[in-house]
XYZ file of C-alpha atoms in Angstrom:
538
model
C 17.812 -39.661 112.686
C 14.296 -39.908 113.795
C 12.834 -37.542 116.514
C 12.085 -40.338 118.711
C 15.498 -42.054 118.856
C 16.918 -38.317 119.097
C 15.055 -38.029 122.470
C 16.585 -40.979 123.781
C 20.274 -39.107 123.349
C 19.216 -35.846 125.398
C 18.729 -35.762 129.254
C 15.336 -36.376 130.612
C 14.464 -32.725 131.395
C 14.918 -32.153 127.401
C 13.123 -35.075 126.506
C 10.171 -33.883 128.494
C 10.572 -30.383 127.041
C 10.671 -31.973 123.563
C 7.153 -33.752 124.223
C 5.569 -30.714 125.203
C 7.052 -28.856 122.017
C 5.553 -31.920 119.965
C 2.000 -30.631 121.367
C 2.521 -27.130 120.993
C 1.391 -24.870 118.009
C 4.042 -24.366 115.470
C 4.824 -20.705 115.849
C 5.048 -20.975 119.702
C 7.534 -23.786 119.806
C 10.962 -24.087 121.297
C 13.873 -26.241 119.965
C 16.336 -27.926 122.054
C 19.838 -26.404 122.144
C 22.201 -27.636 119.686
C 25.147 -27.011 121.932
C 24.446 -28.859 125.244
C 21.279 -30.965 125.891
C 21.682 -30.271 129.409
C 21.419 -26.432 128.708
C 17.707 -26.715 128.142
C 16.041 -25.146 125.049
C 15.925 -22.028 122.898
C 12.996 -20.267 121.276
C 12.201 -21.018 117.512
C 13.535 -18.084 115.184
C 11.160 -15.859 113.965
C 12.518 -16.029 110.318
C 11.236 -19.866 110.183
C 7.892 -18.848 110.346
C 6.437 -18.405 106.880
C 3.654 -15.657 108.234
C 6.070 -12.946 109.202
C 6.504 -11.554 105.535
C 2.963 -10.837 105.033
C 2.961 -9.083 108.697
C 5.504 -6.949 107.173
C 3.835 -6.029 104.266
C 0.643 -5.135 105.842
C 2.713 -2.727 108.208
C 4.203 -0.953 105.586
C 1.007 -0.411 103.470
C -0.845 0.644 106.253
C 1.959 3.139 107.379
C 2.167 4.659 104.038
C -1.753 5.044 103.653
C -1.649 7.173 106.973
C 1.307 9.388 105.970
C -0.979 9.903 102.760
C -3.665 10.780 104.672
C -1.830 12.936 107.078
C -0.024 15.058 103.840
C -3.654 15.468 102.200
C -5.393 16.748 105.341
C -2.452 19.364 105.853
C -2.477 20.546 102.405
C -5.999 21.179 102.659
C -5.879 23.108 105.762
C -3.097 25.315 104.537
C -4.863 25.816 101.055
C -8.258 26.624 103.172
C -6.603 29.818 104.374
C -8.232 32.892 102.518
C -5.904 35.834 101.627
C -6.422 38.922 103.116
C -8.782 41.464 101.154
C -8.299 45.052 101.422
C -10.629 47.306 99.571
C -7.744 49.382 98.630
C -6.796 47.670 95.254
C -4.632 45.083 93.863
C -2.431 42.931 96.017
C 1.336 43.841 96.008
C 3.532 42.952 93.179
C 5.921 41.490 95.805
C 5.721 37.646 96.201
C 6.133 36.432 99.701
C 9.476 34.253 99.976
C 9.394 31.009 102.164
C 12.239 31.652 104.486
C 13.495 29.302 107.867
C 14.464 31.102 110.813
C 18.193 30.744 111.944
C 20.476 32.588 114.088
C 22.879 34.681 112.428
C 25.608 36.690 113.849
C 24.101 39.913 115.539
C 24.201 43.165 113.248
C 24.989 46.429 114.555
C 22.521 47.651 117.620
C 19.904 49.625 116.631
C 18.428 52.430 118.937
C 20.615 51.781 121.674
C 20.969 54.650 124.042
C 24.388 55.290 126.100
C 22.440 56.087 129.453
C 24.028 56.976 132.280
C 23.471 54.612 135.394
C 20.481 54.784 137.727
C 20.855 55.850 141.026
C 20.277 53.157 143.423
C 17.195 52.300 144.045
C 16.022 51.612 147.845
C 13.743 48.600 148.586
C 11.088 50.925 151.111
C -6.125 26.427 118.563
C -5.145 23.495 120.196
C -2.119 23.774 121.863
C -1.354 24.452 125.305
C -2.022 28.240 126.075
C -1.196 30.551 128.635
C -4.061 33.089 129.618
C -2.163 36.578 130.367
C -4.864 37.441 133.070
C -3.913 34.293 135.116
C -0.396 35.845 134.950
C -1.153 39.262 136.077
C -0.655 38.492 139.806
C 1.955 35.909 141.538
C 5.412 35.862 139.166
C 6.971 32.772 138.324
C 10.783 32.199 139.011
C 11.076 29.018 137.203
C 9.800 27.641 133.704
C 10.066 24.067 132.440
C 11.870 23.678 129.573
C 10.210 20.641 127.515
C 13.481 19.510 125.714
C 15.971 20.530 128.458
C 14.159 19.992 131.780
C 14.203 22.699 134.114
C 15.434 26.286 133.194
C 16.002 28.453 136.434
C 16.312 32.068 135.199
C 16.137 33.935 138.100
C 19.457 34.153 140.121
C 18.722 32.960 144.035
C 19.491 36.788 145.302
C 16.412 37.977 143.362
C 14.105 35.618 144.954
C 12.382 38.695 146.905
C 11.716 40.114 143.595
C 9.825 36.759 142.476
C 8.026 36.491 145.641
C 6.403 39.713 146.432
C 4.298 40.728 149.242
C 0.629 39.108 148.655
C -0.953 40.737 151.477
C -4.363 41.994 151.227
C -3.157 45.682 152.776
C -1.144 46.145 149.753
C -3.671 45.722 147.357
C -6.816 47.063 148.892
C -6.717 50.032 146.836
C -5.963 48.246 143.496
C -8.208 46.883 140.852
C -7.152 45.046 137.775
C -8.824 45.473 134.069
C -9.138 42.766 131.764
C -6.838 43.328 128.740
C -9.709 43.239 126.301
C -10.895 46.488 128.086
C -7.759 48.365 127.491
C -8.214 49.927 124.327
C -11.665 51.522 125.293
C -10.677 54.611 126.256
C -9.359 55.796 122.838
C -12.347 54.847 121.167
C -15.237 57.466 120.032
C -16.139 59.911 122.850
C -14.513 58.035 125.288
C -11.066 59.609 123.881
C -12.197 63.239 125.373
C -13.761 61.990 128.431
C -11.020 59.649 129.634
C -8.246 61.889 128.362
C -9.548 64.754 130.458
C -9.517 62.639 133.637
C -5.966 61.319 133.011
C -4.259 64.558 132.134
C -4.782 65.551 128.609
C -5.636 68.991 127.516
C -7.194 70.772 124.723
C -3.575 72.009 123.956
C -2.077 68.397 124.099
C -4.771 67.205 121.597
C -4.185 69.952 119.191
C -0.441 68.776 119.575
C -1.276 65.254 118.648
C -3.874 66.383 115.810
C -0.794 68.335 114.266
C 1.509 65.331 114.598
C -0.856 63.017 112.907
C -1.370 65.650 110.181
C 2.359 65.592 109.416
C 2.496 61.948 109.688
C -0.164 61.442 107.077
C 1.485 64.177 104.648
C 4.627 61.934 104.891
C 3.096 58.548 103.959
C 4.483 56.773 100.953
C 2.445 55.815 97.960
C 3.030 52.451 98.875
C 1.281 52.855 102.044
C 4.600 52.507 104.256
C 6.532 55.259 106.109
C 10.313 55.661 106.119
C 12.684 57.151 108.702
C 14.661 58.086 105.527
C 13.011 61.580 104.651
C 15.442 62.088 101.707
C 12.818 60.746 99.272
C 9.329 60.876 98.261
C 7.151 62.306 99.507
C 9.183 64.493 101.769
C 12.332 64.778 99.182
C 14.583 66.514 101.704
C 12.475 69.175 102.937
C 12.566 68.434 106.353
C 15.748 68.442 108.474
C 16.949 65.462 110.583
C 16.165 62.452 108.477
C 17.579 59.034 109.777
C 21.437 59.448 109.961
C 22.567 58.653 106.686
C 25.960 57.403 107.163
C 25.088 54.656 109.799
C 24.508 51.043 108.437
C 22.110 50.200 111.763
C 18.605 48.402 110.132
C 15.808 50.885 110.296
C 12.944 48.848 108.424
C 9.876 50.394 107.075
C 7.865 47.883 108.875
C 9.144 49.622 112.097
C 8.550 53.120 110.722
C 5.104 52.242 109.553
C 4.382 50.377 112.682
C 5.237 53.242 114.728
C 3.045 55.804 112.579
C 0.050 53.418 112.488
C 0.437 52.883 116.347
C 0.144 56.928 116.748
C -3.243 56.984 114.609
C -4.336 53.851 116.608
C -3.536 55.513 119.718
C -5.777 58.439 118.873
C -8.900 55.957 117.856
C -8.360 56.202 114.089
C -8.879 53.009 112.458
C -8.742 51.539 108.968
C -12.957 51.475 109.283
C -13.492 54.869 110.935
C -12.237 58.592 111.412
C -10.816 61.046 109.238
C -7.630 59.062 108.730
C -9.239 55.773 107.562
C -7.770 55.471 104.177
C -4.568 56.366 105.847
C -4.452 53.620 108.366
C -5.796 51.153 105.611
C -3.108 51.767 103.546
C -0.490 51.540 106.078
C -2.234 47.904 107.021
C -1.919 47.024 103.355
C 1.721 47.562 103.027
C 2.223 45.363 106.032
C 0.324 42.632 104.593
C 2.451 42.900 101.589
C 5.624 43.308 103.281
C 5.246 40.206 105.400
C 7.244 36.880 104.386
C 5.982 33.583 104.931
C 8.124 31.298 106.712
C 8.128 28.121 108.150
C 6.913 29.494 111.576
C 4.618 32.162 110.617
C 4.825 35.637 108.972
C 8.151 37.660 109.406
C 8.056 41.565 109.535
C 11.755 41.689 110.457
C 13.531 43.667 107.389
C 16.782 42.952 108.941
C 15.843 43.352 112.700
C 13.561 42.202 115.107
C 12.227 45.563 115.991
C 10.435 45.836 112.758
C 8.655 42.459 113.198
C 7.564 43.525 116.962
C 6.534 47.169 116.152
C 4.568 45.974 112.922
C 2.946 42.893 115.133
C 1.655 45.229 117.554
C 0.007 47.689 115.336
C -1.743 45.013 113.199
C -2.814 43.420 116.433
C -4.151 46.864 117.892
C -5.824 47.613 114.665
C -7.689 43.860 114.714
C -8.726 44.689 118.397
C -10.297 47.755 117.566
C -11.795 46.577 114.346
C -15.709 45.658 113.500
C -18.838 46.068 115.297
C -20.951 44.012 117.832
C -18.188 41.497 118.586
C -17.547 41.113 114.936
C -13.971 41.912 114.282
C -11.855 41.678 110.713
C -10.926 37.998 110.822
C -8.268 38.535 108.248
C -6.282 41.258 110.217
C -6.409 38.619 113.116
C -5.405 35.746 110.917
C -2.509 37.876 109.926
C -1.411 39.013 113.618
C -1.835 34.874 114.525
C 0.773 33.956 111.948
C 3.101 36.759 112.985
C 2.705 35.965 116.492
C 3.574 32.255 115.948
C 6.926 33.836 114.157
C 7.437 35.883 117.498
C 7.168 33.027 119.951
C 9.545 30.747 117.617
C 12.048 33.320 117.743
C 12.288 33.663 121.607
C 15.688 32.717 123.002
C 15.512 30.307 125.594
C 16.482 32.490 128.239
C 13.296 34.385 127.757
C 14.743 37.465 125.345
C 14.559 38.238 121.933
C 17.661 39.317 119.983
C 18.254 41.056 116.876
C 17.917 38.076 114.982
C 15.225 35.150 115.749
C 17.095 32.544 118.263
C 19.724 34.786 119.183
C 20.047 36.300 123.128
C 18.618 39.568 123.508
C 18.041 43.013 125.763
C 15.702 44.807 127.321
C 14.606 47.208 124.567
C 14.005 44.599 122.155
C 12.142 42.058 124.361
C 10.086 44.987 125.454
C 8.650 45.526 121.916
C 7.876 41.750 121.737
C 6.061 41.580 125.066
C 3.846 44.548 124.124
C 3.269 43.026 120.887
C 1.929 39.730 122.313
C -0.107 41.591 124.968
C -1.776 43.035 122.033
C -2.217 39.723 120.081
C -3.660 38.251 123.341
C -6.418 40.721 122.928
C -7.652 39.011 119.929
C -7.750 35.630 121.893
C -4.492 34.482 120.089
C -2.777 31.814 122.051
C 0.779 31.587 122.941
C 2.624 28.822 124.060
C 2.480 28.059 127.672
C 6.217 29.333 128.601
C 6.532 32.382 126.435
C 5.405 34.958 128.986
C 6.769 33.351 132.217
C 9.781 33.463 130.342
C 9.887 36.767 129.462
C 9.013 37.880 132.852
C 12.171 35.804 134.181
C 14.277 37.413 131.675
C 13.243 41.091 132.791
C 14.107 40.170 136.733
C 17.435 38.784 135.422
C 18.477 42.290 134.140
C 18.123 43.859 137.623
C 21.159 44.408 140.082
C 20.882 42.260 142.991
C 21.302 44.983 145.229
C 18.525 47.013 143.060
C 15.974 44.904 142.164
C 13.785 47.114 140.286
C 16.337 48.570 138.230
C 17.106 46.968 134.964
C 20.175 47.094 132.604
C 20.521 46.390 128.700
C 21.791 42.781 129.016
C 22.311 43.082 132.730
C 23.762 45.452 135.311
C 24.514 48.448 135.458
C 20.842 49.876 135.316
C 20.046 52.483 133.059
C 16.946 55.099 133.130
C 15.682 53.727 129.692
C 15.838 50.034 130.172
C 14.408 50.563 133.703
C 11.308 52.635 132.472
C 10.903 49.665 130.106
C 11.446 46.821 132.676
C 9.148 48.418 135.139
C 6.414 48.698 132.149
C 6.976 44.981 131.251
C 6.613 44.001 134.989
C 3.240 45.600 135.290
C 2.013 43.739 131.843
C 3.658 40.308 133.142
C 1.931 40.300 136.710
C 3.437 42.474 139.169
C 1.120 44.632 140.739
C 2.610 48.010 141.831
C 1.463 47.658 145.737
C 4.579 45.834 146.418
C 6.669 48.272 148.676
C 10.107 48.162 146.183
C 8.168 48.499 143.394
C 6.211 51.584 144.568
C 9.542 53.196 145.555
C 11.349 52.303 141.730
C 8.356 54.169 140.541
C 8.450 57.030 142.631
C 12.018 57.487 142.052
C 11.412 57.275 138.443
C 8.700 60.019 138.465
C 10.522 62.158 140.802
C 13.748 62.015 138.626
C 11.596 63.271 135.869
C 11.521 63.106 132.030
C 14.724 63.478 130.063
C 12.974 65.650 127.565
C 15.336 64.586 124.608
C 15.154 60.757 125.033
C 11.358 59.979 123.894
C 11.702 56.295 124.162
C 12.586 56.951 127.799
C 9.875 59.276 128.074
C 7.073 57.204 126.719
C 8.183 54.313 129.150
C 8.160 56.096 132.181
C 4.601 57.655 131.269
C 3.107 54.426 130.467
C 4.566 52.902 133.586
C 3.319 55.554 135.883
C 0.056 55.693 134.066
C -0.748 52.002 134.341
C 0.343 51.981 138.157
C -2.250 54.402 139.131
C 0.869 56.308 140.750
C 0.095 59.245 142.905
C 2.978 61.111 141.141
C 1.760 60.498 137.544
C -0.270 63.920 137.308
C 2.914 66.032 137.984
C 5.003 63.685 135.618
C 2.698 63.883 133.040
C 2.192 67.838 133.070
C 5.950 68.132 132.592
C 6.582 66.033 129.397
C 3.067 67.322 128.199
C 4.124 71.108 128.210
C 7.554 70.263 127.244
C 6.094 68.496 123.714
C 3.698 71.488 123.497
C 6.329 74.236 123.299
C 8.709 72.194 121.350
C 6.632 71.203 118.542
C 7.734 72.394 115.304
C 5.760 75.059 113.858
C 7.788 75.516 110.598
C 5.706 75.090 107.058
C 6.573 71.669 106.256
C 7.661 70.505 109.581
C 4.683 71.486 111.521
C 3.330 69.086 113.796
C 6.832 67.076 114.118
C 9.441 66.962 116.582
C 13.207 66.149 116.609
C 15.545 66.081 119.923
C 19.156 65.425 119.341
C 20.214 62.134 120.806
C 21.655 58.600 119.678
C 18.261 57.070 119.128
C 16.670 60.251 117.606
C 19.465 60.741 115.119
C 19.029 56.933 113.997
C 15.234 57.264 113.672
C 15.159 60.875 112.984
C 11.931 63.145 112.584
C 9.840 60.675 111.839
C 10.664 58.345 114.992
C 10.551 61.234 117.260
C 7.117 62.534 116.084
C 5.561 59.049 116.315
C 6.787 58.457 119.886
C 6.133 61.938 120.879
C 2.362 61.475 119.744
C 2.098 58.287 121.683
C 3.080 59.934 124.965
C 0.724 62.672 124.640
C -1.773 59.707 124.066
C -1.021 58.003 127.201
C -4.233 59.463 129.023
C -6.530 57.515 126.878
C -4.018 55.356 124.813
C -4.586 52.613 127.513
C -6.804 52.310 130.300
C -4.416 51.758 133.473
C -3.855 48.293 134.286
C -3.966 49.057 138.092
C -5.505 51.961 140.320
C -8.123 53.183 142.470
C -11.533 51.546 141.526
C -12.859 54.835 140.620
C -10.437 55.490 137.661
C -12.154 53.021 135.548
C -15.475 53.543 133.707
C -18.508 51.181 133.931
């Protein structure tokens, strides 16, 4: 049947459409419905046109070329990274493994202190980056989760803590020091001047030097330190090694990081000072001990304690390196890759656990936050939500009735976790001028140091120092004198410390000695974050 005769058999509206169809380009034509002419027309199927195949082939070819170009560019960028080169000797024989981050069952808790509850504290290069200095004031109580929408981490009853007073009077006597300047007090001649101004004495400085000498004598040939003193180079000559019948992970990366932090805190780096070779060997060990993962360098060795402490040491060493603004780029690159791992390992509630991605606690989160603060001194960027989420987690560890007393994984509050929480809030943006915050610091100062739990005493000393608290001098005088008179004078143990408590027994004499040295270094280890303007050298 011809098209003209077919048009006489359909309704006039359809005939008009058919006429228009006769004048329409082939690919745009519409055809009459085969069901009922009165229903109008339907579009011609794309499969009836012969040009679709060439379009499909072109799309596939161009997509393949773009993917190939992207893979080639990534390979060049990855291959362009230069390995770290220390002058110590050949690279480690151990070959870094490629592993993926995954949450596993939580191992036995390391370094957990069964504190007594605290008395009630009376209220009286391309991704979006976060600048820690911009977080210094104005705490956040809500962060946005890009994957699941709004993530409210702060209970309503803690709203007062999330919104402290911003009055001019509460901050009139406070000043703020940029984080990039906070290591200046330990360098060169500043160590003596700043230390004297903030409580260091000749006796405490001799104790620091004796502790560093003991640590240097207990460095292994590989450059590492170990909590286990039963092997070389100590071979059991020191008492109070780490607890031998305990399966708690005690990574050598954590032991090495703690020892390095003690040397760095006194101003000794891998480039200058009498312990330059000791520090260089320790950094060299950490370089070889890091595992390459999909998200960065991993120093866990069974626990995120090992990773956080190692990163903090490497980042501080990088910030103290170089001259005239030229820093050790290889150390900075190593710290950057380890920082990426830390950020990827954070749980969605803002904490860090013993394995990446698992919910954590105040003590572990403390090391990770301080290591990220150290990374920021090297202008290493962090994903925008990292620090606000960490701050929200710390706030969530407080009791609603005692908002500046913090627990381990929530209430009840404990002295050690309260000292950690107060320190972290200072770093994460809460100035101490807020009255309840000042009250909490005052109560901690008046409770005094524990004298056996160096973990508590370090964080408490650091918090009071950073806050420029009026009771810091009295508090530090007590802990300073206690450490001076309890330092071992025995032939092989000379310069070290050990106090019997759960934490001290797990980490042993090496852990206690490194932490005690860091306590005595507090006056110059970091310049105070907050305090009267005349506290800060120009």
